[in-house]
Amino acid sequence: MKWIVFLFSSVLVVTGIAAQEDSRLDQLFSSFTTYSELPREVAYIHLNKSVFIKGEEIGFKAYVMDKDTKKRSLETRNLYCIVTDSANRTLKSKMLLIEEGVGNGSFSLDSLFTTGTYTFRAYTNWMLNFSEPNYYEQTLEVIDPETDEYRPTADLGKFLDAQFLPEGGRAVAGLEAVYGVIIKYPSGHGVPNLKGSITDEAGQEITRFKVNQFGIGRFGLLLGKGKTYYARFENNDKEYRLPLPPAHPEGIALKLTDLKKDIGLSLEMVPGTGTPQDQPYQLSIHNGDEIKAFPISFAGDLKQLKVIPKTDLYKGMNIITLMDQNSRPLLERLYFNNNGLKFVETYQARSVIDSGQVLVTLEIPGVEAGTFNSLSLSVLPDNTGSYTHHHNFPSYTLLQPYLKGPIENAGYYFEDINARKRYDLDNLLITQGWSSYSWNTVLNHPPLYRFDFEKGISYTVRFNTRNSDDFYIYPTANNPSLMLKLKKGEVDFTVEEFYPQEGESLSISEISKKGGTRPPGGAVHFKPAGIPKYAPDFDISLPNRLEKSTTQIEFPPISFENLEKLQILDEVVVTKKKDATRMEKLKDHSNGKLDFFELDDPRRNQFLSNYLSGRGFIVSEALGQVSITARNPNSLNNATPIVYLDGILLTDFTLLYRFSLNAVDYIEINKSGIGSGIMGGGGVIKIFTDPRLQYAQGSGSLSFNEYEIPLTYGIQKRFYTPVYPSYNSPFFRKFGTVYWHPDVRADSDGQFRFQIKDYGLERIQVFVAGIVNSDTYALGSFSIMPGNNPANSQ
């Protein structure tokens, strides 16, 4: 955490600062340092769409970012994802493995779901330390075709909620004020393009206003003392006449003006008992991590003008607060600084049709293949009605965490940024009032370190009785095997950073003094053992954007039974391809010959000694001891091979005594010893096991204990292609999914490539999120005509 006291010589000449003012600034910096000492992270989830058909899958890509640096968070590895219904009951939950700041998963929309609105939420354990809305939350809709119900739409309600909020939070009589206007339906959606006027008590029009497509606008007003003003407008043949909040007889008014390269701050005072003219004030600017501040004095002039270069502001959100001599916040204004933020929105897309597949290439100028690049892509029919998210990647990580409430179509402010959108964003910030950072919390109640950054699961094995001090832990997909030895007096051991996948278990063997293995008698405690509960302090979700078209669509009958069978068959095919790909990759990176053992391989009934004897080695087993020598060694001085068991170098071979092949996955034998130096004269033998293979064969008594893991990581799917009865139906073209790929990485030439099935669609639309060159946000969408070049990107 860094803080800076800065003075602007162009607008403020200081010959000396009183010790009291120094003390107040020091206290502010000290409190803020304590408050911001713990780093924050913020999550964004790219959902493959917002409207789903029951029987589909919710595909999602997670991006966990460091809130302060705007880069990927490399601390947390565990992300918790849940889906709740309208009664806040959790229907689906999953722990996601985050690697390099990203991860992906899916939820099946099964029999638990009916037509209705649901909420997707994602958070880390570390986020539970803080009150700010750093978690992810988004509503989504589900359609159950069997109920023959059309997509639900938000209930707008009959009445309007209109708010007129003075800039900075205070309007002072006798001074000019800027008011932010926000007019919404009860659903939270803005009333678009509504016009109105401001009148005095006699009905005389003073000024006019107009809100934009989100019901947001602003107007300026010189406030007369003791006068009441009214806002007048009409909607749906109903006339509204609402009084503006009364102006205060004393106080300070704040106005911010964007001067292109600078911002101008105007602070004007009407003195009073609450805001005396001769007392010192201080103006602070912070972004949740760093703070800058300087003193303000009205002693010589009731109006103070400050010009601040944007280069002196933080990139992204700036929270500007005026405080009195007791560090009591009086005014607050949010300002968003685009300087220094990098966005990619334009994509050069090419597509070629080959053997029923559409091969798509995305080219982003300036991509560096050696840096971190990762995109998530949702491919839908053109003009789809199923992708109506309010947020995109930058809006959720750069804007939402600093605000208390939801934002309608927040992604708008970060797509094709121009002067108009910067103005609209500033109007939005005027209407938000105080930020999500409470100064009472900052100054008096800093967050406590109660919840850790989680990197995997830890487990502790405790023994009441045991016959040995040596234990062997079998490998899993994400963890190598371990050999542990308890020291004298120890009764347990703990393993950190364990990353089990769905369907995996923990398998442990006790190693006898003769090298044999048997099940241990220990009990295992896992942490975490369940998904932590999170009760957010803010409501930041909003029903999806309203659909423009209300044309009735007839849903075709869908057999979920057949759909499940097709998905199971597809999973088998994918698994076979996955196994084949794994074998090819292992062979490509091997210096020796690999021998894979299928589940029904008769050699599983052999001992390792018999297997190696048939592979050019002399093996002797007697009284628990094992010796292995090469028949034709490469070195006369060393005929003993180097042996690894699940990546562990064996210094003696007693563990291999009467070693059964029934749990062996594959064995790699490198007789030449290449890559192992002078110690490899007898060759290299690498044995890789999987205890589940032994269990699957039902081969007598087990030599290990298998422990069920209460919380595991969801398996990451690299692609998802749903099945529909008809790809030409209006139903598919309105709500269907063509393709979902959660993790497309740049190739060595800096281009992103993926392929989808050719469904014969004239045009498809691709929605993009991701990180390019480690620090650049990728966002937006483009449409292409499969097989036609050049593609039309937008």
mmCIF file with all atom_site columns, N, CA, C and O in Angstrom, residues 158-199:
data_model
loop_
_atom_site.group_PDB
_atom_site.id
_atom_site.type_symbol
_atom_site.label_atom_id
_atom_site.label_alt_id
_atom_site.label_comp_id
_atom_site.label_asym_id
_atom_site.label_entity_id
_atom_site.label_seq_id
_atom_site.pdbx_PDB_ins_code
_atom_site.Cartn_x
_atom_site.Cartn_y
_atom_site.Cartn_z
_atom_site.occupancy
_atom_site.B_iso_or_equiv
_atom_site.pdbx_formal_charge
_atom_site.auth_seq_id
_atom_site.auth_comp_id
_atom_site.auth_asym_id
_atom_site.auth_atom_id
_atom_site.pdbx_PDB_model_num
ATOM 1   N N  . LYS A 1 158 ? -46.049 -0.542 -12.146 1.00 0.00 ? 158 LYS A N  1
ATOM 2   C CA . LYS A 1 158 ? -46.861 0.574  -12.621 1.00 0.00 ? 158 LYS A CA 1
ATOM 3   C C  . LYS A 1 158 ? -46.305 1.938  -12.218 1.00 0.00 ? 158 LYS A C  1
ATOM 4   O O  . LYS A 1 158 ? -46.631 2.946  -12.836 1.00 0.00 ? 158 LYS A O  1
ATOM 5   N N  . PHE A 1 159 ? -45.509 1.978  -11.170 1.00 0.00 ? 159 PHE A N  1
ATOM 6   C CA . PHE A 1 159 ? -45.071 3.267  -10.646 1.00 0.00 ? 159 PHE A CA 1
ATOM 7   C C  . PHE A 1 159 ? -43.581 3.450  -10.894 1.00 0.00 ? 159 PHE A C  1
ATOM 8   O O  . PHE A 1 159 ? -42.835 2.500  -11.122 1.00 0.00 ? 159 PHE A O  1
ATOM 9   N N  . LEU A 1 160 ? -43.159 4.701  -10.816 1.00 0.00 ? 160 LEU A N  1
ATOM 10  C CA . LEU A 1 160 ? -41.769 5.029  -11.083 1.00 0.00 ? 160 LEU A CA 1
ATOM 11  C C  . LEU A 1 160 ? -41.058 5.446  -9.799  1.00 0.00 ? 160 LEU A C  1
ATOM 12  O O  . LEU A 1 160 ? -41.670 6.001  -8.886  1.00 0.00 ? 160 LEU A O  1
ATOM 13  N N  . ASP A 1 161 ? -39.768 5.167  -9.782  1.00 0.00 ? 161 ASP A N  1
ATOM 14  C CA . ASP A 1 161 ? -38.908 5.613  -8.687  1.00 0.00 ? 161 ASP A CA 1
ATOM 15  C C  . ASP A 1 161 ? -37.997 6.698  -9.253  1.00 0.00 ? 161 ASP A C  1
ATOM 16  O O  . ASP A 1 161 ? -37.121 6.416  -10.072 1.00 0.00 ? 161 ASP A O  1
ATOM 17  N N  . ALA A 1 162 ? -38.209 7.937  -8.860  1.00 0.00 ? 162 ALA A N  1
ATOM 18  C CA . ALA A 1 162 ? -37.428 9.063  -9.372  1.00 0.00 ? 162 ALA A CA 1
ATOM 19  C C  . ALA A 1 162 ? -36.594 9.657  -8.244  1.00 0.00 ? 162 ALA A C  1
ATOM 20  O O  . ALA A 1 162 ? -37.102 9.922  -7.150  1.00 0.00 ? 162 ALA A O  1
ATOM 21  N N  . GLN A 1 163 ? -35.288 9.824  -8.525  1.00 0.00 ? 163 GLN A N  1
ATOM 22  C CA . GLN A 1 163 ? -34.394 10.405 -7.525  1.00 0.00 ? 163 GLN A CA 1
ATOM 23  C C  . GLN A 1 163 ? -33.618 11.563 -8.152  1.00 0.00 ? 163 GLN A C  1
ATOM 24  O O  . GLN A 1 163 ? -33.186 11.476 -9.308  1.00 0.00 ? 163 GLN A O  1
ATOM 25  N N  . PHE A 1 164 ? -33.469 12.633 -7.360  1.00 0.00 ? 164 PHE A N  1
ATOM 26  C CA . PHE A 1 164 ? -32.732 13.814 -7.797  1.00 0.00 ? 164 PHE A CA 1
ATOM 27  C C  . PHE A 1 164 ? -31.647 14.064 -6.754  1.00 0.00 ? 164 PHE A C  1
ATOM 28  O O  . PHE A 1 164 ? -31.944 14.469 -5.625  1.00 0.00 ? 164 PHE A O  1
ATOM 29  N N  . LEU A 1 165 ? -30.409 13.795 -7.120  1.00 0.00 ? 165 LEU A N  1
ATOM 30  C CA . LEU A 1 165 ? -29.318 13.728 -6.157  1.00 0.00 ? 165 LEU A CA 1
ATOM 31  C C  . LEU A 1 165 ? -28.293 14.820 -6.433  1.00 0.00 ? 165 LEU A C  1
ATOM 32  O O  . LEU A 1 165 ? -27.699 14.869 -7.517  1.00 0.00 ? 165 LEU A O  1
ATOM 33  N N  . PRO A 1 166 ? -28.054 15.707 -5.479  1.00 0.00 ? 166 PRO A N  1
ATOM 34  C CA . PRO A 1 166 ? -27.072 16.778 -5.705  1.00 0.00 ? 166 PRO A CA 1
ATOM 35  C C  . PRO A 1 166 ? -25.661 16.213 -5.791  1.00 0.00 ? 166 PRO A C  1
ATOM 36  O O  . PRO A 1 166 ? -25.304 15.278 -5.067  1.00 0.00 ? 166 PRO A O  1
ATOM 37  N N  . GLU A 1 167 ? -24.856 16.769 -6.670  1.00 0.00 ? 167 GLU A N  1
ATOM 38  C CA . GLU A 1 167 ? -23.480 16.328 -6.852  1.00 0.00 ? 167 GLU A CA 1
ATOM 39  C C  . GLU A 1 167 ? -22.719 16.470 -5.539  1.00 0.00 ? 167 GLU A C  1
ATOM 40  O O  . GLU A 1 167 ? -22.784 17.516 -4.888  1.00 0.00 ? 167 GLU A O  1
ATOM 41  N N  . GLY A 1 168 ? -22.011 15.420 -5.166  1.00 0.00 ? 168 GLY A N  1
ATOM 42  C CA . GLY A 1 168 ? -21.268 15.441 -3.913  1.00 0.00 ? 168 GLY A CA 1
ATOM 43  C C  . GLY A 1 168 ? -22.100 15.072 -2.707  1.00 0.00 ? 168 GLY A C  1
ATOM 44  O O  . GLY A 1 168 ? -21.580 14.828 -1.627  1.00 0.00 ? 168 GLY A O  1
ATOM 45  N N  . GLY A 1 169 ? -23.433 15.068 -2.864  1.00 0.00 ? 169 GLY A N  1
ATOM 46  C CA . GLY A 1 169 ? -24.305 14.662 -1.765  1.00 0.00 ? 169 GLY A CA 1
ATOM 47  C C  . GLY A 1 169 ? -24.944 15.795 -0.986  1.00 0.00 ? 169 GLY A C  1
ATOM 48  O O  . GLY A 1 169 ? -25.680 15.542 -0.027  1.00 0.00 ? 169 GLY A O  1
ATOM 49  N N  . ARG A 1 170 ? -24.692 17.071 -1.387  1.00 0.00 ? 170 ARG A N  1
ATOM 50  C CA . ARG A 1 170 ? -25.253 18.182 -0.615  1.00 0.00 ? 170 ARG A CA 1
ATOM 51  C C  . ARG A 1 170 ? -25.544 19.374 -1.524  1.00 0.00 ? 170 ARG A C  1
ATOM 52  O O  . ARG A 1 170 ? -24.693 19.782 -2.308  1.00 0.00 ? 170 ARG A O  1
ATOM 53  N N  . ALA A 1 171 ? -26.745 19.898 -1.429  1.00 0.00 ? 171 ALA A N  1
ATOM 54  C CA . ALA A 1 171 ? -27.128 21.130 -2.127  1.00 0.00 ? 171 ALA A CA 1
ATOM 55  C C  . ALA A 1 171 ? -27.252 22.242 -1.090  1.00 0.00 ? 171 ALA A C  1
ATOM 56  O O  . ALA A 1 171 ? -27.844 22.048 -0.023  1.00 0.00 ? 171 ALA A O  1
ATOM 57  N N  . VAL A 1 172 ? -26.691 23.407 -1.400  1.00 0.00 ? 172 VAL A N  1
ATOM 58  C CA . VAL A 1 172 ? -26.651 24.524 -0.445  1.00 0.00 ? 172 VAL A CA 1
ATOM 59  C C  . VAL A 1 172 ? -27.391 25.707 -1.046  1.00 0.00 ? 172 VAL A C  1
ATOM 60  O O  . VAL A 1 172 ? -27.145 26.107 -2.194  1.00 0.00 ? 172 VAL A O  1
ATOM 61  N N  . ALA A 1 173 ? -28.302 26.260 -0.278  1.00 0.00 ? 173 ALA A N  1
ATOM 62  C CA . ALA A 1 173 ? -29.086 27.407 -0.732  1.00 0.00 ? 173 ALA A CA 1
ATOM 63  C C  . ALA A 1 173 ? -28.176 28.586 -1.033  1.00 0.00 ? 173 ALA A C  1
ATOM 64  O O  . ALA A 1 173 ? -27.232 28.880 -0.300  1.00 0.00 ? 173 ALA A O  1
ATOM 65  N N  . GLY A 1 174 ? -28.462 29.245 -2.153  1.00 0.00 ? 174 GLY A N  1
ATOM 66  C CA . GLY A 1 174 ? -27.677 30.386 -2.579  1.00 0.00 ? 174 GLY A CA 1
ATOM 67  C C  . GLY A 1 174 ? -26.534 30.027 -3.498  1.00 0.00 ? 174 GLY A C  1
ATOM 68  O O  . GLY A 1 174 ? -25.869 30.918 -4.027  1.00 0.00 ? 174 GLY A O  1
ATOM 69  N N  . LEU A 1 175 ? -26.289 28.742 -3.718  1.00 0.00 ? 175 LEU A N  1
ATOM 70  C CA . LEU A 1 175 ? -25.199 28.297 -4.577  1.00 0.00 ? 175 LEU A CA 1
ATOM 71  C C  . LEU A 1 175 ? -25.755 27.491 -5.748  1.00 0.00 ? 175 LEU A C  1
ATOM 72  O O  . LEU A 1 175 ? -26.854 26.935 -5.675  1.00 0.00 ? 175 LEU A O  1
ATOM 73  N N  . GLU A 1 176 ? -24.980 27.451 -6.826  1.00 0.00 ? 176 GLU A N  1
ATOM 74  C CA . GLU A 1 176 ? -25.380 26.644 -7.975  1.00 0.00 ? 176 GLU A CA 1
ATOM 75  C C  . GLU A 1 176 ? -25.094 25.174 -7.684  1.00 0.00 ? 176 GLU A C  1
ATOM 76  O O  . GLU A 1 176 ? -24.043 24.834 -7.129  1.00 0.00 ? 176 GLU A O  1
ATOM 77  N N  . ALA A 1 177 ? -26.034 24.328 -8.025  1.00 0.00 ? 177 ALA A N  1
ATOM 78  C CA . ALA A 1 177 ? -25.878 22.890 -7.784  1.00 0.00 ? 177 ALA A CA 1
ATOM 79  C C  . ALA A 1 177 ? -26.098 22.124 -9.082  1.00 0.00 ? 177 ALA A C  1
ATOM 80  O O  . ALA A 1 177 ? -26.864 22.559 -9.956  1.00 0.00 ? 177 ALA A O  1
ATOM 81  N N  . VAL A 1 178 ? -25.424 20.995 -9.193  1.00 0.00 ? 178 VAL A N  1
ATOM 82  C CA . VAL A 1 178 ? -25.663 20.047 -10.281 1.00 0.00 ? 178 VAL A CA 1
ATOM 83  C C  . VAL A 1 178 ? -26.384 18.843 -9.682  1.00 0.00 ? 178 VAL A C  1
ATOM 84  O O  . VAL A 1 178 ? -25.927 18.262 -8.689  1.00 0.00 ? 178 VAL A O  1
ATOM 85  N N  . TYR A 1 179 ? -27.502 18.500 -10.276 1.00 0.00 ? 179 TYR A N  1
ATOM 86  C CA . TYR A 1 179 ? -28.282 17.361 -9.811  1.00 0.00 ? 179 TYR A CA 1
ATOM 87  C C  . TYR A 1 179 ? -28.163 16.201 -10.809 1.00 0.00 ? 179 TYR A C  1
ATOM 88  O O  . TYR A 1 179 ? -28.301 16.398 -12.014 1.00 0.00 ? 179 TYR A O  1
ATOM 89  N N  . GLY A 1 180 ? -27.926 15.017 -10.275 1.00 0.00 ? 180 GLY A N  1
ATOM 90  C CA . GLY A 1 180 ? -28.054 13.824 -11.081 1.00 0.00 ? 180 GLY A CA 1
ATOM 91  C C  . GLY A 1 180 ? -29.479 13.320 -11.016 1.00 0.00 ? 180 GLY A C  1
ATOM 92  O O  . GLY A 1 180 ? -30.123 13.364 -9.956  1.00 0.00 ? 180 GLY A O  1
ATOM 93  N N  . VAL A 1 181 ? -29.992 12.846 -12.163 1.00 0.00 ? 181 VAL A N  1
ATOM 94  C CA . VAL A 1 181 ? -31.369 12.361 -12.239 1.00 0.00 ? 181 VAL A CA 1
ATOM 95  C C  . VAL A 1 181 ? -31.346 10.879 -12.581 1.00 0.00 ? 181 VAL A C  1
ATOM 96  O O  . VAL A 1 181 ? -30.622 10.451 -13.497 1.00 0.00 ? 181 VAL A O  1
ATOM 97  N N  . ILE A 1 182 ? -32.125 10.100 -11.860 1.00 0.00 ? 182 ILE A N  1
ATOM 98  C CA . ILE A 1 182 ? -32.302 8.700  -12.235 1.00 0.00 ? 182 ILE A CA 1
ATOM 99  C C  . ILE A 1 182 ? -33.769 8.338  -12.015 1.00 0.00 ? 182 ILE A C  1
ATOM 100 O O  . ILE A 1 182 ? -34.309 8.501  -10.918 1.00 0.00 ? 182 ILE A O  1
ATOM 101 N N  . ILE A 1 183 ? -34.411 7.894  -13.080 1.00 0.00 ? 183 ILE A N  1
ATOM 102 C CA . ILE A 1 183 ? -35.834 7.533  -13.032 1.00 0.00 ? 183 ILE A CA 1
ATOM 103 C C  . ILE A 1 183 ? -35.948 6.079  -13.466 1.00 0.00 ? 183 ILE A C  1
ATOM 104 O O  . ILE A 1 183 ? -35.568 5.724  -14.593 1.00 0.00 ? 183 ILE A O  1
ATOM 105 N N  . LYS A 1 184 ? -36.466 5.228  -12.572 1.00 0.00 ? 184 LYS A N  1
ATOM 106 C CA . LYS A 1 184 ? -36.479 3.782  -12.801 1.00 0.00 ? 184 LYS A CA 1
ATOM 107 C C  . LYS A 1 184 ? -37.868 3.207  -12.563 1.00 0.00 ? 184 LYS A C  1
ATOM 108 O O  . LYS A 1 184 ? -38.696 3.781  -11.850 1.00 0.00 ? 184 LYS A O  1
ATOM 109 N N  . TYR A 1 185 ? -38.067 2.056  -13.167 1.00 0.00 ? 185 TYR A N  1
ATOM 110 C CA . TYR A 1 185 ? -39.205 1.225  -12.820 1.00 0.00 ? 185 TYR A CA 1
ATOM 111 C C  . TYR A 1 185 ? -38.872 0.468  -11.532 1.00 0.00 ? 185 TYR A C  1
ATOM 112 O O  . TYR A 1 185 ? -37.694 0.350  -11.159 1.00 0.00 ? 185 TYR A O  1
ATOM 113 N N  . PRO A 1 186 ? -39.867 -0.089 -10.862 1.00 0.00 ? 186 PRO A N  1
ATOM 114 C CA . PRO A 1 186 ? -39.582 -0.890 -9.658  1.00 0.00 ? 186 PRO A CA 1
ATOM 115 C C  . PRO A 1 186 ? -38.649 -2.073 -9.936  1.00 0.00 ? 186 PRO A C  1
ATOM 116 O O  . PRO A 1 186 ? -37.965 -2.549 -9.031  1.00 0.00 ? 186 PRO A O  1
ATOM 117 N N  . SER A 1 187 ? -38.592 -2.531 -11.177 1.00 0.00 ? 187 SER A N  1
ATOM 118 C CA . SER A 1 187 ? -37.708 -3.644 -11.530 1.00 0.00 ? 187 SER A CA 1
ATOM 119 C C  . SER A 1 187 ? -36.237 -3.251 -11.453 1.00 0.00 ? 187 SER A C  1
ATOM 120 O O  . SER A 1 187 ? -35.355 -4.119 -11.445 1.00 0.00 ? 187 SER A O  1
ATOM 121 N N  . GLY A 1 188 ? -35.959 -1.945 -11.422 1.00 0.00 ? 188 GLY A N  1
ATOM 122 C CA . GLY A 1 188 ? -34.583 -1.467 -11.427 1.00 0.00 ? 188 GLY A CA 1
ATOM 123 C C  . GLY A 1 188 ? -34.122 -0.992 -12.780 1.00 0.00 ? 188 GLY A C  1
ATOM 124 O O  . GLY A 1 188 ? -33.036 -0.417 -12.903 1.00 0.00 ? 188 GLY A O  1
ATOM 125 N N  . HIS A 1 189 ? -34.895 -1.199 -13.834 1.00 0.00 ? 189 HIS A N  1
ATOM 126 C CA . HIS A 1 189 ? -34.545 -0.737 -15.172 1.00 0.00 ? 189 HIS A CA 1
ATOM 127 C C  . HIS A 1 189 ? -34.953 0.722  -15.346 1.00 0.00 ? 189 HIS A C  1
ATOM 128 O O  . HIS A 1 189 ? -36.020 1.151  -14.885 1.00 0.00 ? 189 HIS A O  1
ATOM 129 N N  . GLY A 1 190 ? -34.107 1.482  -16.021 1.00 0.00 ? 190 GLY A N  1
ATOM 130 C CA . GLY A 1 190 ? -34.382 2.888  -16.219 1.00 0.00 ? 190 GLY A CA 1
ATOM 131 C C  . GLY A 1 190 ? -35.489 3.139  -17.222 1.00 0.00 ? 190 GLY A C  1
ATOM 132 O O  . GLY A 1 190 ? -35.724 2.350  -18.141 1.00 0.00 ? 190 GLY A O  1
ATOM 133 N N  . VAL A 1 191 ? -36.172 4.260  -17.052 1.00 0.00 ? 191 VAL A N  1
ATOM 134 C CA . VAL A 1 191 ? -37.191 4.706  -18.010 1.00 0.00 ? 191 VAL A CA 1
ATOM 135 C C  . VAL A 1 191 ? -36.455 5.461  -19.113 1.00 0.00 ? 191 VAL A C  1
ATOM 136 O O  . VAL A 1 191 ? -35.879 6.522  -18.860 1.00 0.00 ? 191 VAL A O  1
ATOM 137 N N  . PRO A 1 192 ? -36.426 4.968  -20.321 1.00 0.00 ? 192 PRO A N  1
ATOM 138 C CA . PRO A 1 192 ? -35.560 5.564  -21.345 1.00 0.00 ? 192 PRO A CA 1
ATOM 139 C C  . PRO A 1 192 ? -36.106 6.875  -21.917 1.00 0.00 ? 192 PRO A C  1
ATOM 140 O O  . PRO A 1 192 ? -37.313 7.048  -22.100 1.00 0.00 ? 192 PRO A O  1
ATOM 141 N N  . ASN A 1 193 ? -35.163 7.811  -22.159 1.00 0.00 ? 193 ASN A N  1
ATOM 142 C CA . ASN A 1 193 ? -35.398 9.017  -22.967 1.00 0.00 ? 193 ASN A CA 1
ATOM 143 C C  . ASN A 1 193 ? -36.561 9.874  -22.481 1.00 0.00 ? 193 ASN A C  1
ATOM 144 O O  . ASN A 1 193 ? -37.229 10.543 -23.274 1.00 0.00 ? 193 ASN A O  1
ATOM 145 N N  . LEU A 1 194 ? -36.793 9.880  -21.208 1.00 0.00 ? 194 LEU A N  1
ATOM 146 C CA . LEU A 1 194 ? -37.885 10.671 -20.656 1.00 0.00 ? 194 LEU A CA 1
ATOM 147 C C  . LEU A 1 194 ? -37.445 12.136 -20.510 1.00 0.00 ? 194 LEU A C  1
ATOM 148 O O  . LEU A 1 194 ? -36.325 12.416 -20.101 1.00 0.00 ? 194 LEU A O  1
ATOM 149 N N  . LYS A 1 195 ? -38.345 13.058 -20.842 1.00 0.00 ? 195 LYS A N  1
ATOM 150 C CA . LYS A 1 195 ? -38.063 14.483 -20.724 1.00 0.00 ? 195 LYS A CA 1
ATOM 151 C C  . LYS A 1 195 ? -38.862 15.078 -19.576 1.00 0.00 ? 195 LYS A C  1
ATOM 152 O O  . LYS A 1 195 ? -39.967 14.628 -19.272 1.00 0.00 ? 195 LYS A O  1
ATOM 153 N N  . GLY A 1 196 ? -38.277 16.107 -18.942 1.00 0.00 ? 196 GLY A N  1
ATOM 154 C CA . GLY A 1 196 ? -38.976 16.763 -17.853 1.00 0.00 ? 196 GLY A CA 1
ATOM 155 C C  . GLY A 1 196 ? -38.484 18.179 -17.664 1.00 0.00 ? 196 GLY A C  1
ATOM 156 O O  . GLY A 1 196 ? -37.616 18.662 -18.390 1.00 0.00 ? 196 GLY A O  1
ATOM 157 N N  . SER A 1 197 ? -39.047 18.855 -16.690 1.00 0.00 ? 197 SER A N  1
ATOM 158 C CA . SER A 1 197 ? -38.674 20.245 -16.408 1.00 0.00 ? 197 SER A CA 1
ATOM 159 C C  . SER A 1 197 ? -38.605 20.443 -14.904 1.00 0.00 ? 197 SER A C  1
ATOM 160 O O  . SER A 1 197 ? -39.176 19.680 -14.123 1.00 0.00 ? 197 SER A O  1
ATOM 161 N N  . ILE A 1 198 ? -37.875 21.502 -14.523 1.00 0.00 ? 198 ILE A N  1
ATOM 162 C CA . ILE A 1 198 ? -37.790 21.917 -13.119 1.00 0.00 ? 198 ILE A CA 1
ATOM 163 C C  . ILE A 1 198 ? -38.523 23.251 -12.993 1.00 0.00 ? 198 ILE A C  1
ATOM 164 O O  . ILE A 1 198 ? -38.259 24.203 -13.737 1.00 0.00 ? 198 ILE A O  1
ATOM 165 N N  . THR A 1 199 ? -39.438 23.309 -12.048 1.00 0.00 ? 199 THR A N  1
ATOM 166 C CA . THR A 1 199 ? -40.242 24.523 -11.851 1.00 0.00 ? 199 THR A CA 1
ATOM 167 C C  . THR A 1 199 ? -40.107 25.017 -10.416 1.00 0.00 ? 199 THR A C  1
ATOM 168 O O  . THR A 1 199 ? -39.688 24.253 -9.519  1.00 0.00 ? 199 THR A O  1
#
